[in-house]
């Protein structure tokens, strides 16, 4: 029983360390993808797309939206988690420094 408790404690510590190191959970990725899909449905004229979470840093995320139509251009979406909810900050194909600064996008997420 002691061995089982020690093993469980080790796994809990590993999980906490991974979370602290920026590991993104499946639930977080799913929430980011859903927020992106919802935004696209309400604000953009796009057909079928694939959505890939590229990077998450603290409460910010960068997502690639890749249309299945070869004639359409891929876009980058930046989101921020506010009060536990992921919200799209902007969507586009190119961003300037002023936009990044205004939206407070972390340097490691900028493309």
Tab-separated table of N, CA and C in Angstrom:
chain	number	residue	atom	x	y	z
A	1	UNK	N	0.830	-1.194	0.000
A	1	UNK	CA	0.000	0.000	0.000
A	1	UNK	C	0.874	1.258	0.000
A	2	UNK	N	1.959	1.192	0.761
A	2	UNK	CA	2.863	2.334	0.808
A	2	UNK	C	3.471	2.626	-0.558
A	3	UNK	N	3.817	1.565	-1.255
A	3	UNK	CA	4.417	1.710	-2.575
A	3	UNK	C	3.414	2.354	-3.544
A	4	UNK	N	2.166	1.962	-3.462
A	4	UNK	CA	1.116	2.519	-4.310
A	4	UNK	C	0.924	4.007	-4.017
A	5	UNK	N	0.926	4.374	-2.750
A	5	UNK	CA	0.769	5.774	-2.361
A	5	UNK	C	1.947	6.609	-2.858
A	6	UNK	N	3.154	6.084	-2.717
A	6	UNK	CA	4.338	6.801	-3.190
A	6	UNK	C	4.306	6.952	-4.709
A	7	UNK	N	3.885	5.905	-5.396
A	7	UNK	CA	3.794	5.954	-6.854
A	7	UNK	C	2.759	6.983	-7.302
A	8	UNK	N	1.618	6.999	-6.641
A	8	UNK	CA	0.569	7.961	-6.960
A	8	UNK	C	1.053	9.388	-6.706
A	9	UNK	N	1.742	9.596	-5.606
A	9	UNK	CA	2.269	10.921	-5.282
A	9	UNK	C	3.268	11.378	-6.347
A	10	UNK	N	4.090	10.463	-6.841
A	10	UNK	CA	5.053	10.791	-7.884
A	10	UNK	C	4.338	11.225	-9.167
A	11	UNK	N	3.296	10.488	-9.553
A	11	UNK	CA	2.545	10.840	-10.763
A	11	UNK	C	1.852	12.195	-10.614
A	12	UNK	N	1.356	12.487	-9.441
A	12	UNK	CA	0.721	13.788	-9.210
A	12	UNK	C	1.754	14.905	-9.351
A	13	UNK	N	2.943	14.711	-8.802
A	13	UNK	CA	3.996	15.722	-8.916
A	13	UNK	C	4.410	15.923	-10.370
A	14	UNK	N	4.536	14.839	-11.122
A	14	UNK	CA	4.894	14.944	-12.538
A	14	UNK	C	3.826	15.734	-13.289
A	15	UNK	N	2.568	15.438	-13.033
A	15	UNK	CA	1.471	16.154	-13.695
A	15	UNK	C	1.506	17.642	-13.357
A	16	UNK	N	1.760	17.965	-12.110
A	16	UNK	CA	1.833	19.366	-11.702
A	16	UNK	C	3.009	20.075	-12.363
A	17	UNK	N	4.144	19.398	-12.448
A	17	UNK	CA	5.311	19.987	-13.092
A	17	UNK	C	5.066	20.217	-14.576
A	18	UNK	N	4.439	19.276	-15.240
A	18	UNK	CA	4.125	19.452	-16.656
A	18	UNK	C	3.190	20.632	-16.858
A	19	UNK	N	2.234	20.774	-15.992
A	19	UNK	CA	1.326	21.915	-16.073
A	19	UNK	C	2.058	23.223	-15.852
A	20	UNK	N	2.970	23.236	-14.907
A	20	UNK	CA	3.733	24.443	-14.615
A	20	UNK	C	4.694	24.794	-15.742
A	21	UNK	N	5.113	23.798	-16.507
A	21	UNK	CA	6.047	24.031	-17.609
A	21	UNK	C	5.338	24.397	-18.902
A	22	UNK	N	4.062	24.607	-18.851
A	22	UNK	CA	3.356	25.046	-20.040
A	22	UNK	C	2.731	23.934	-20.845
A	23	UNK	N	2.666	22.747	-20.298
A	23	UNK	CA	1.996	21.664	-21.002
A	23	UNK	C	0.527	22.008	-21.164
A	24	UNK	N	0.027	21.850	-22.372
A	24	UNK	CA	-1.361	22.187	-22.655
A	24	UNK	C	-2.211	20.936	-22.579
A	25	UNK	N	-3.263	20.978	-21.798
A	25	UNK	CA	-4.132	19.815	-21.654
A	25	UNK	C	-5.049	19.685	-22.863
A	26	UNK	N	-5.595	18.479	-23.032
A	26	UNK	CA	-6.557	18.243	-24.109
A	26	UNK	C	-7.779	19.146	-23.942
A	27	UNK	N	-8.202	19.349	-22.704
A	27	UNK	CA	-9.373	20.198	-22.445
A	27	UNK	C	-9.096	21.647	-22.849
A	28	UNK	N	-7.887	22.119	-22.576
A	28	UNK	CA	-7.520	23.482	-22.964
A	28	UNK	C	-7.510	23.611	-24.479
A	29	UNK	N	-6.893	22.640	-25.147
A	29	UNK	CA	-6.854	22.680	-26.615
A	29	UNK	C	-8.262	22.638	-27.199
A	30	UNK	N	-9.107	21.793	-26.644
A	30	UNK	CA	-10.488	21.689	-27.132
A	30	UNK	C	-11.235	23.009	-26.945
A	31	UNK	N	-11.029	23.671	-25.814
A	31	UNK	CA	-11.696	24.953	-25.554
A	31	UNK	C	-11.208	26.031	-26.524
A	32	UNK	N	-9.919	26.026	-26.824
A	32	UNK	CA	-9.354	26.995	-27.768
A	32	UNK	C	-9.916	26.752	-29.170
A	33	UNK	N	-9.966	25.496	-29.579
A	33	UNK	CA	-10.502	25.153	-30.902
A	33	UNK	C	-11.975	25.529	-30.998
A	34	UNK	N	-12.731	25.248	-29.959
A	34	UNK	CA	-14.164	25.584	-29.968
A	34	UNK	C	-14.378	27.097	-30.039
A	35	UNK	N	-13.583	27.863	-29.294
A	35	UNK	CA	-13.702	29.325	-29.345
A	35	UNK	C	-13.374	29.843	-30.743
A	36	UNK	N	-12.374	29.241	-31.367
A	36	UNK	CA	-12.002	29.639	-32.727
A	36	UNK	C	-13.114	29.302	-33.713
A	37	UNK	N	-13.655	28.084	-33.627
A	37	UNK	CA	-14.759	27.675	-34.519
A	37	UNK	C	-15.967	28.603	-34.360
A	38	UNK	N	-16.302	28.916	-33.134
A	38	UNK	CA	-17.443	29.789	-32.863
A	38	UNK	C	-17.218	31.175	-33.467
A	39	UNK	N	-16.019	31.698	-33.297
A	39	UNK	CA	-15.683	33.011	-33.854
A	39	UNK	C	-15.785	32.992	-35.376
A	40	UNK	N	-15.226	31.956	-36.003
A	40	UNK	CA	-15.269	31.858	-37.462
A	40	UNK	C	-16.705	31.783	-37.970
A	41	UNK	N	-17.534	31.023	-37.281
A	41	UNK	CA	-18.933	30.872	-37.698
A	41	UNK	C	-19.673	32.207	-37.646
A	42	UNK	N	-19.327	33.051	-36.691
A	42	UNK	CA	-20.027	34.329	-36.511
A	42	UNK	C	-19.409	35.497	-37.271
A	43	UNK	N	-18.106	35.408	-37.570
A	43	UNK	CA	-17.406	36.595	-38.066
A	43	UNK	C	-16.647	36.435	-39.374
A	44	UNK	N	-16.612	35.263	-39.933
A	44	UNK	CA	-15.812	35.068	-41.145
A	44	UNK	C	-16.571	34.219	-42.153
A	45	UNK	N	-16.317	34.485	-43.395
A	45	UNK	CA	-16.927	33.715	-44.473
A	45	UNK	C	-15.907	32.666	-44.919
A	46	UNK	N	-15.893	31.539	-44.246
A	46	UNK	CA	-14.958	30.468	-44.596
A	46	UNK	C	-15.717	29.161	-44.744
A	47	UNK	N	-15.169	28.298	-45.578
A	47	UNK	CA	-15.738	26.965	-45.734
A	47	UNK	C	-15.134	26.035	-44.699
A	48	UNK	N	-14.841	24.834	-45.130
A	48	UNK	CA	-14.231	23.858	-44.226
A	48	UNK	C	-12.791	24.255	-43.925
A	49	UNK	N	-12.429	24.129	-42.665
A	49	UNK	CA	-11.070	24.472	-42.240
A	49	UNK	C	-10.561	23.430	-41.261
A	50	UNK	N	-9.239	23.350	-41.179
A	50	UNK	CA	-8.639	22.611	-40.072
A	50	UNK	C	-8.101	23.665	-39.115
A	51	UNK	N	-8.222	23.384	-37.838
A	51	UNK	CA	-7.789	24.322	-36.805
A	51	UNK	C	-6.750	23.617	-35.947
A	52	UNK	N	-5.574	24.236	-35.843
A	52	UNK	CA	-4.489	23.637	-35.063
A	52	UNK	C	-3.979	24.644	-34.040
A	53	UNK	N	-3.993	24.235	-32.781
A	53	UNK	CA	-3.409	25.064	-31.723
A	53	UNK	C	-1.898	24.932	-31.861
A	54	UNK	N	-1.240	26.037	-32.183
A	54	UNK	CA	0.198	25.997	-32.392
A	54	UNK	C	0.982	26.185	-31.103
A	55	UNK	N	0.517	27.113	-30.272
A	55	UNK	CA	1.263	27.390	-29.044
A	55	UNK	C	0.359	28.087	-28.041
A	56	UNK	N	0.553	27.739	-26.778
A	56	UNK	CA	-0.168	28.385	-25.678
A	56	UNK	C	0.873	28.890	-24.691
A	57	UNK	N	0.723	30.138	-24.292
A	57	UNK	CA	1.613	30.713	-23.285
A	57	UNK	C	0.770	31.487	-22.282
A	58	UNK	N	0.764	30.991	-21.065
A	58	UNK	CA	-0.048	31.578	-20.000
A	58	UNK	C	-1.509	31.639	-20.447
A	59	UNK	N	-2.048	32.836	-20.596
A	59	UNK	CA	-3.462	32.970	-20.973
A	59	UNK	C	-3.632	33.379	-22.437
A	60	UNK	N	-2.595	33.201	-23.236
A	60	UNK	CA	-2.651	33.526	-24.659
A	60	UNK	C	-2.433	32.271	-25.494
A	61	UNK	N	-3.025	32.254	-26.688
A	61	UNK	CA	-2.849	31.119	-27.595
A	61	UNK	C	-2.748	31.613	-29.031
A	62	UNK	N	-1.957	30.860	-29.822
A	62	UNK	CA	-1.870	31.109	-31.260
A	62	UNK	C	-2.390	29.877	-31.981
A	63	UNK	N	-3.283	30.110	-32.945
A	63	UNK	CA	-3.951	29.028	-33.661
A	63	UNK	C	-3.769	29.250	-35.160
A	64	UNK	N	-3.571	28.156	-35.898
A	64	UNK	CA	-3.526	28.216	-37.355
A	64	UNK	C	-4.850	27.711	-37.899
A	65	UNK	N	-5.478	28.518	-38.749
A	65	UNK	CA	-6.709	28.125	-39.433
A	65	UNK	C	-6.329	27.888	-40.888
A	66	UNK	N	-6.473	26.644	-41.316
A	66	UNK	CA	-6.046	26.252	-42.653
A	66	UNK	C	-7.250	25.782	-43.465
A	67	UNK	N	-7.712	26.590	-44.426
A	67	UNK	CA	-8.862	26.193	-45.242
A	67	UNK	C	-8.538	24.964	-46.095
A	68	UNK	N	-9.519	24.104	-46.282
A	68	UNK	CA	-9.309	22.927	-47.128
A	68	UNK	C	-9.330	23.319	-48.602
A	69	UNK	N	-9.907	24.472	-48.926
A	69	UNK	CA	-9.913	24.997	-50.291
A	69	UNK	C	-8.509	25.508	-50.626
A	70	UNK	N	-7.913	24.964	-51.685
A	70	UNK	CA	-6.541	25.333	-52.045
A	70	UNK	C	-6.392	26.799	-52.434
A	71	UNK	N	-7.478	27.446	-52.834
A	71	UNK	CA	-7.405	28.847	-53.248
A	71	UNK	C	-7.448	29.818	-52.069
A	72	UNK	N	-7.808	29.336	-50.913
A	72	UNK	CA	-7.924	30.204	-49.737
A	72	UNK	C	-6.602	30.223	-48.968
A	73	UNK	N	-6.352	31.336	-48.303
A	73	UNK	CA	-5.115	31.526	-47.559
A	73	UNK	C	-5.290	31.120	-46.091
A	74	UNK	N	-4.241	30.547	-45.520
A	74	UNK	CA	-4.255	30.218	-44.090
A	74	UNK	C	-4.239	31.507	-43.283
A	75	UNK	N	-4.757	31.429	-42.069
A	75	UNK	CA	-4.787	32.600	-41.191
A	75	UNK	C	-4.330	32.203	-39.792
A	76	UNK	N	-3.848	33.188	-39.082
A	76	UNK	CA	-3.455	33.007	-37.688
A	76	UNK	C	-4.491	33.690	-36.811
A	77	UNK	N	-4.839	33.019	-35.724
A	77	UNK	CA	-5.787	33.563	-34.757
A	77	UNK	C	-5.075	33.649	-33.414
A	78	UNK	N	-5.215	34.771	-32.741
A	78	UNK	CA	-4.703	34.922	-31.387
A	78	UNK	C	-5.887	34.997	-30.438
A	79	UNK	N	-5.790	34.243	-29.345
A	79	UNK	CA	-6.851	34.219	-28.342
A	79	UNK	C	-6.270	34.542	-26.978
A	80	UNK	N	-7.137	34.979	-26.087
A	80	UNK	CA	-6.769	35.227	-24.688
A	80	UNK	C	-7.851	34.627	-23.809
A	81	UNK	N	-7.406	33.987	-22.751
A	81	UNK	CA	-8.351	33.424	-21.785
A	81	UNK	C	-8.669	34.500	-20.752
A	82	UNK	N	-9.965	34.823	-20.647
A	82	UNK	CA	-10.417	35.825	-19.689
A	82	UNK	C	-11.559	35.236	-18.881
A	83	UNK	N	-11.399	35.238	-17.569
A	83	UNK	CA	-12.409	34.660	-16.671
A	83	UNK	C	-12.728	33.216	-17.049
A	84	UNK	N	-11.697	32.476	-17.433
A	84	UNK	CA	-11.858	31.062	-17.752
A	84	UNK	C	-12.394	30.763	-19.138
A	85	UNK	N	-12.614	31.803	-19.952
A	85	UNK	CA	-13.182	31.619	-21.292
A	85	UNK	C	-12.182	32.126	-22.335
A	86	UNK	N	-11.934	31.313	-23.366
A	86	UNK	CA	-11.047	31.721	-24.455
A	86	UNK	C	-11.814	32.613	-25.420
A	87	UNK	N	-11.216	33.781	-25.729
A	87	UNK	CA	-11.843	34.738	-26.636
A	87	UNK	C	-10.843	35.140	-27.716
A	88	UNK	N	-11.326	35.225	-28.944
A	88	UNK	CA	-10.473	35.630	-30.055
A	88	UNK	C	-10.155	37.116	-29.932
A	89	UNK	N	-8.868	37.434	-30.042
A	89	UNK	CA	-8.430	38.829	-30.046
A	89	UNK	C	-8.368	39.367	-31.468
A	90	UNK	N	-7.835	38.552	-32.374
A	90	UNK	CA	-7.698	38.970	-33.761
A	90	UNK	C	-7.455	37.763	-34.649
A	91	UNK	N	-7.754	37.948	-35.918
A	91	UNK	CA	-7.539	36.930	-36.937
A	91	UNK	C	-6.946	37.634	-38.145
A	92	UNK	N	-5.921	37.041	-38.745
A	92	UNK	CA	-5.341	37.666	-39.926
A	92	UNK	C	-4.234	36.834	-40.535
A	93	UNK	N	-3.667	37.370	-41.606
A	93	UNK	CA	-2.578	36.679	-42.294
A	93	UNK	C	-1.230	37.330	-42.021
A	94	UNK	N	-1.241	38.541	-41.489
A	94	UNK	CA	0.000	39.235	-41.132
A	94	UNK	C	-0.320	40.260	-40.046
A	95	UNK	N	0.638	40.463	-39.174
A	95	UNK	CA	0.448	41.397	-38.062
A	95	UNK	C	1.685	42.270	-37.933
A	96	UNK	N	1.485	43.530	-37.577
A	96	UNK	CA	2.623	44.410	-37.347
A	96	UNK	C	2.893	44.519	-35.845
A	97	UNK	N	4.026	45.104	-35.543
A	97	UNK	CA	4.455	45.216	-34.144
A	97	UNK	C	3.434	45.966	-33.293
A	98	UNK	N	2.820	46.996	-33.857
A	98	UNK	CA	1.843	47.788	-33.110
A	98	UNK	C	0.645	46.934	-32.691
A	99	UNK	N	0.209	46.063	-33.587
A	99	UNK	CA	-0.918	45.182	-33.258
A	99	UNK	C	-0.541	44.234	-32.129
A	100	UNK	N	0.642	43.619	-32.254
A	100	UNK	CA	1.105	42.724	-31.190
A	100	UNK	C	1.171	43.453	-29.853
A	101	UNK	N	1.742	44.648	-29.876
A	101	UNK	CA	1.889	45.413	-28.639
A	101	UNK	C	0.532	45.825	-28.070
A	102	UNK	N	-0.356	46.291	-28.936
A	102	UNK	CA	-1.680	46.729	-28.491
A	102	UNK	C	-2.458	45.585	-27.846
A	103	UNK	N	-2.351	44.392	-28.429
A	103	UNK	CA	-3.071	43.227	-27.900
A	103	UNK	C	-2.285	42.499	-26.814
A	104	UNK	N	-1.074	42.970	-26.541
A	104	UNK	CA	-0.194	42.397	-25.520
A	104	UNK	C	0.119	40.923	-25.791
A	105	UNK	N	0.312	40.588	-27.068
A	105	UNK	CA	0.672	39.223	-27.446
A	105	UNK	C	2.093	38.965	-26.960
A	106	UNK	N	2.321	37.893	-26.189
A	106	UNK	CA	3.668	37.589	-25.709
A	106	UNK	C	4.642	37.401	-26.879
A	107	UNK	N	5.877	37.849	-26.721
A	107	UNK	CA	6.861	37.736	-27.803
A	107	UNK	C	7.025	36.315	-28.351
A	108	UNK	N	6.946	35.306	-27.506
A	108	UNK	CA	7.127	33.926	-27.964
A	108	UNK	C	5.985	33.423	-28.839
A	109	UNK	N	4.857	34.117	-28.847
A	109	UNK	CA	3.727	33.704	-29.686
A	109	UNK	C	3.697	34.431	-31.026
A	110	UNK	N	4.452	35.485	-31.143
A	110	UNK	CA	4.410	36.294	-32.363
A	110	UNK	C	5.022	35.534	-33.540
A	111	UNK	N	4.444	35.765	-34.727
A	111	UNK	CA	4.958	35.101	-35.935
A	111	UNK	C	5.515	36.116	-36.904
